[in-house]
């Protein structure tokens, strides 16, 4: 599948490499944190050792295709192991000219960050969905995008997602949002969008007042939210806390591809444990 089977019939040189081949090159680049030139050389050396006489995409061609190709996360309907997800967000540093000048010359340029939002299946520990945004986007703004349209019954998140609106959004998808109320949270009179006029957030406030913080967490098994933090920890330990790309389009592809690679590693680890037992 290295050669492209598709010829567009348009003017210009024909396609040489398949999307699968280019995606494999980019996956190796992300796993081993290689610049484009080193990725090209690395694949050349692999082909030489394997005695494969295939052409290798140039570093400039890989750079051009990086904004369009990459691994996709598995479809939501394939997540059958658990009805519970955990949601969280973290920042990744974008390294560019400004950051280099700041480190080298002590200039006062602002550091650039992007934010990655994920939902994690608490049973399989795989990333169900991922959204990459600018750093100024609040966590609650992408809450709805992280919840599968159906099948999920519980959503765990931190206080950044605490609002009656987000509880309603989760409830509309058949899920209960387990979100700790803020310290100054007060009861609302009623919720006109809820069938019986109650507010799901009020129930959590009353539970916390009655059982206390620790009792509330134990009662609702709130510790499952840590699976989202664990996924981010693995992601940053394996791939680092900085993005390799600089443009937003390529950064989105890079981070979602890394999330898909992490899922493949998680699946392989789970299979090894099953075989070992």
Coordinates of C-alpha atoms in Angstrom, one line a residue:
X1 CA 0.0 0.0 0.0
X2 CA 3.0 2.3 -0.3
X3 CA 2.3 3.4 -3.8
X4 CA -0.8 5.6 -4.5
X5 CA -3.5 3.7 -6.4
X6 CA -5.4 6.9 -7.2
X7 CA -4.6 9.1 -10.2
X8 CA -6.7 12.2 -10.2
X9 CA -6.5 12.9 -14.0
X10 CA -5.6 16.5 -13.3
X11 CA -2.6 18.4 -14.7
X12 CA 0.6 18.1 -12.9
X13 CA 2.7 15.2 -11.6
X14 CA 0.8 12.1 -10.5
X15 CA 0.6 11.1 -6.9
X16 CA 3.4 8.7 -5.8
X17 CA 2.6 7.9 -2.2
X18 CA -0.7 6.6 -0.6
X19 CA -2.3 8.4 2.3
X20 CA -1.5 5.3 4.4
X21 CA 2.2 5.6 3.6
X22 CA 2.3 9.3 4.4
X23 CA 0.4 8.8 7.7
X24 CA 2.8 6.1 8.7
X25 CA 5.7 8.5 8.2
X26 CA 4.0 11.2 10.3
X27 CA 3.2 8.7 13.0
X28 CA 6.9 7.7 13.3
X29 CA 7.7 11.4 13.4
X30 CA 5.4 12.0 16.4
X31 CA 6.4 8.8 18.3
X32 CA 10.1 9.5 18.1
X33 CA 9.9 13.3 18.1
X34 CA 11.8 13.7 14.9
X35 CA 12.1 16.8 12.7
X36 CA 10.9 16.3 9.1
X37 CA 14.5 15.9 7.7
X38 CA 15.3 13.2 10.3
X39 CA 12.0 11.5 9.6
X40 CA 12.9 11.2 6.0
X41 CA 16.4 9.9 6.8
X42 CA 15.1 7.4 9.5
X43 CA 12.7 5.8 7.0
X44 CA 15.4 5.6 4.3
X45 CA 17.6 3.8 6.8
X46 CA 14.8 1.3 7.6
X47 CA 14.2 0.6 3.9
X48 CA 17.9 0.1 3.4
X49 CA 18.2 -2.4 6.2
X50 CA 15.0 -4.2 5.0
X51 CA 16.4 -4.1 1.4
X52 CA 13.2 -2.4 0.2
X53 CA 13.7 -0.3 -2.9
X54 CA 10.8 2.2 -2.4
X55 CA 11.0 5.9 -2.7
X56 CA 10.7 7.9 0.5
X57 CA 8.7 11.1 0.8
X58 CA 10.9 14.2 1.1
X59 CA 10.8 16.2 4.3
X60 CA 9.1 19.2 2.5
X61 CA 6.4 16.9 1.1
X62 CA 5.7 15.5 4.6
X63 CA 5.5 19.0 6.0
X64 CA 2.9 19.9 3.3
X65 CA 0.7 16.9 4.1
X66 CA 0.9 17.2 7.9
X67 CA -2.2 19.5 8.1
X68 CA -4.3 17.0 6.2
X69 CA -3.2 13.5 7.3
X70 CA -3.1 11.7 10.6
X71 CA -4.7 9.0 12.7
X72 CA -8.3 9.4 13.7
X73 CA -9.8 8.4 17.1
X74 CA -12.1 5.4 17.0
X75 CA -15.7 6.2 16.4
X76 CA -17.8 6.7 19.5
X77 CA -20.2 3.8 18.7
X78 CA -17.2 1.5 19.1
X79 CA -16.8 2.3 22.8
X80 CA -18.7 -0.5 24.4
X81 CA -16.7 -1.3 27.5
X82 CA -18.0 1.4 29.8
X83 CA -20.9 3.8 30.2
X84 CA -18.7 6.3 32.2
X85 CA -16.4 8.9 30.9
X86 CA -14.1 11.5 32.5
X87 CA -13.5 14.9 31.0
X88 CA -10.5 17.3 31.5
X89 CA -8.3 19.8 29.7
X90 CA -4.6 20.7 29.7
X91 CA -2.3 23.1 27.9
X92 CA 0.5 22.3 25.4
X93 CA 3.3 24.8 24.7
X94 CA 3.8 25.9 21.1
X95 CA 7.5 26.4 20.4
X96 CA 8.3 29.0 17.8
X97 CA 10.6 32.0 17.2
X98 CA 9.1 34.0 20.1
X99 CA 9.8 31.2 22.6
X100 CA 13.3 30.8 21.3
X101 CA 14.1 34.5 21.6
X102 CA 12.7 34.5 25.1
X103 CA 14.9 31.6 26.2
X104 CA 18.0 32.9 24.3
X105 CA 17.9 36.6 24.9
X106 CA 15.4 37.0 27.7
X107 CA 12.9 39.0 25.6
X108 CA 9.5 39.6 27.1
X109 CA 7.4 38.0 24.3
X110 CA 4.3 36.1 25.4
X111 CA 4.4 32.4 25.4
X112 CA 1.9 30.7 23.2
X113 CA -0.2 27.8 24.3
X114 CA -3.0 25.6 23.0
X115 CA -5.5 23.7 25.0
X116 CA -6.5 20.1 24.5
X117 CA -9.8 18.8 25.8
X118 CA -10.5 15.1 26.1
X119 CA -13.0 12.6 27.4
X120 CA -11.7 9.2 28.6
X121 CA -13.5 5.9 28.9
X122 CA -12.9 5.1 32.6
X123 CA -12.9 1.3 32.0
X124 CA -10.7 0.9 29.0
X125 CA -8.8 4.1 29.7
X126 CA -8.9 5.0 26.0
X127 CA -9.5 8.6 24.8
X128 CA -13.0 8.7 23.4
X129 CA -12.9 12.2 21.9
X130 CA -10.5 15.1 21.7
X131 CA -10.9 18.8 20.9
X132 CA -7.9 21.2 20.4
X133 CA -8.6 24.9 20.9
X134 CA -6.8 28.2 21.5
X135 CA -5.7 28.8 25.1
X136 CA -8.4 31.4 25.7
X137 CA -11.3 28.9 25.1
X138 CA -12.9 28.0 28.5
X139 CA -13.3 24.3 29.3
X140 CA -17.1 24.6 29.5
X141 CA -17.3 25.8 25.9
X142 CA -16.4 22.4 24.4
X143 CA -18.2 20.3 27.1
X144 CA -21.0 19.2 24.7
X145 CA -18.6 18.1 22.0
X146 CA -16.8 15.7 24.3
X147 CA -19.9 13.7 25.3
X148 CA -20.9 10.9 22.9
X149 CA -24.5 11.3 21.5
X150 CA -25.7 8.1 23.2
X151 CA -24.5 5.3 25.4
X152 CA -22.9 7.2 28.2
X153 CA -24.6 7.4 31.6
X154 CA -22.1 9.2 33.8
X155 CA -19.8 12.1 33.1
X156 CA -17.1 13.1 35.6
X157 CA -15.5 16.5 35.5
X158 CA -13.9 19.1 37.8
X159 CA -15.3 22.4 39.1
X160 CA -14.4 24.3 35.9
X161 CA -17.5 22.6 34.4
X162 CA -19.9 23.5 37.2
X163 CA -23.0 25.2 35.8
X164 CA -26.7 24.3 35.5
X165 CA -26.4 24.7 31.7
X166 CA -23.7 21.9 31.4
X167 CA -25.8 19.7 33.6
X168 CA -28.7 20.2 31.2
X169 CA -26.5 19.4 28.2
X170 CA -25.4 16.1 29.7
X171 CA -28.9 15.3 30.8
X172 CA -30.1 15.9 27.2
X173 CA -27.8 13.1 26.1
X174 CA -29.0 10.7 28.8
X175 CA -26.0 11.2 31.1
X176 CA -25.6 12.4 34.6
X177 CA -22.9 15.0 35.2
X178 CA -20.9 14.3 38.3
X179 CA -19.3 17.7 38.9
X180 CA -18.4 19.1 42.3
X181 CA -20.3 22.4 43.0
X182 CA -18.2 25.5 43.6
X183 CA -17.7 26.6 47.2
X184 CA -20.2 29.4 46.9
X185 CA -22.8 27.4 45.0
X186 CA -26.4 28.1 45.9
X187 CA -29.6 26.2 45.2
X188 CA -31.7 27.4 42.2
X189 CA -35.5 27.6 42.5
X190 CA -36.3 25.3 39.6
X191 CA -35.2 24.2 36.2
X192 CA -37.9 24.7 33.5
X193 CA -36.0 22.5 31.1
X194 CA -36.1 19.5 33.4
X195 CA -39.2 17.2 33.3
X196 CA -40.1 17.6 37.0
X197 CA -38.8 21.1 37.4
X198 CA -35.8 20.0 39.5
X199 CA -32.2 20.9 38.9
X200 CA -29.6 18.1 38.8
X201 CA -27.0 20.5 40.1
X202 CA -29.1 21.1 43.2
X203 CA -29.0 17.4 44.1
X204 CA -25.2 17.5 44.1
X205 CA -25.2 20.6 46.3
X206 CA -27.5 19.0 48.9
X207 CA -25.5 15.8 48.9
X208 CA -22.3 17.7 49.6
X209 CA -23.9 19.7 52.4
X210 CA -25.2 16.5 54.0
X211 CA -22.1 14.2 53.5
X212 CA -19.3 16.7 53.3
X213 CA -16.6 16.9 50.6
X214 CA -15.0 13.5 51.3
X215 CA -18.3 11.7 51.8
X216 CA -19.7 13.2 48.6
X217 CA -16.7 12.0 46.6
X218 CA -16.9 8.4 48.0
X219 CA -20.7 8.2 47.6
X220 CA -20.5 9.2 43.9
X221 CA -17.1 7.4 43.2
X222 CA -15.7 10.8 42.1
X223 CA -12.2 9.3 42.0
X224 CA -12.9 8.1 38.4
X225 CA -12.3 11.6 37.2
X226 CA -8.5 10.9 37.7
X227 CA -8.6 8.7 34.6
X228 CA -8.6 11.8 32.4
X229 CA -5.6 13.2 34.3
X230 CA -3.9 9.9 33.9
X231 CA -4.4 10.0 30.1
X232 CA -2.8 13.4 30.0
X233 CA 0.1 12.2 32.1
X234 CA 0.8 9.3 29.7
X235 CA 0.4 11.6 26.7
X236 CA 2.9 14.1 28.0
X237 CA 5.4 11.5 29.3
X238 CA 5.5 9.8 25.9
X239 CA 5.2 12.8 23.5
X240 CA 6.3 15.7 25.6
X241 CA 4.6 18.9 26.7
X242 CA 5.4 20.9 23.5
X243 CA 3.8 20.7 20.1
X244 CA 6.1 20.0 17.1
X245 CA 4.0 22.0 14.7
X246 CA 3.4 25.7 14.8
X247 CA 0.3 26.4 12.7
X248 CA -3.1 25.7 14.4
X249 CA -4.3 23.4 11.6
X250 CA -1.2 21.2 12.0
X251 CA -1.3 21.3 15.8
X252 CA -4.9 20.0 15.8
X253 CA -3.8 17.1 13.5
X254 CA -0.7 16.4 15.6
X255 CA -2.4 16.3 19.0
X256 CA -5.4 14.2 17.8
X257 CA -2.9 11.8 16.1
X258 CA -0.9 11.5 19.3
X259 CA -4.2 10.7 21.2
X260 CA -5.0 7.9 18.6
X261 CA -1.4 6.5 19.0
X262 CA -1.8 6.5 22.8
X263 CA -5.1 4.5 22.3
X264 CA -3.2 2.0 20.2
X265 CA -0.6 1.6 22.9
X266 CA -3.3 1.3 25.6
X267 CA -5.0 -1.5 23.6
X268 CA -1.7 -3.3 23.0
X269 CA -0.9 -3.1 26.8
X270 CA -4.3 -4.5 27.6
X271 CA -3.9 -7.3 25.1
X272 CA -0.4 -8.2 26.6
X273 CA -2.0 -8.4 30.1
X274 CA -4.7 -10.7 28.8
X275 CA -2.1 -13.0 27.0
X276 CA 0.1 -13.0 30.1
X277 CA -2.7 -14.2 32.3

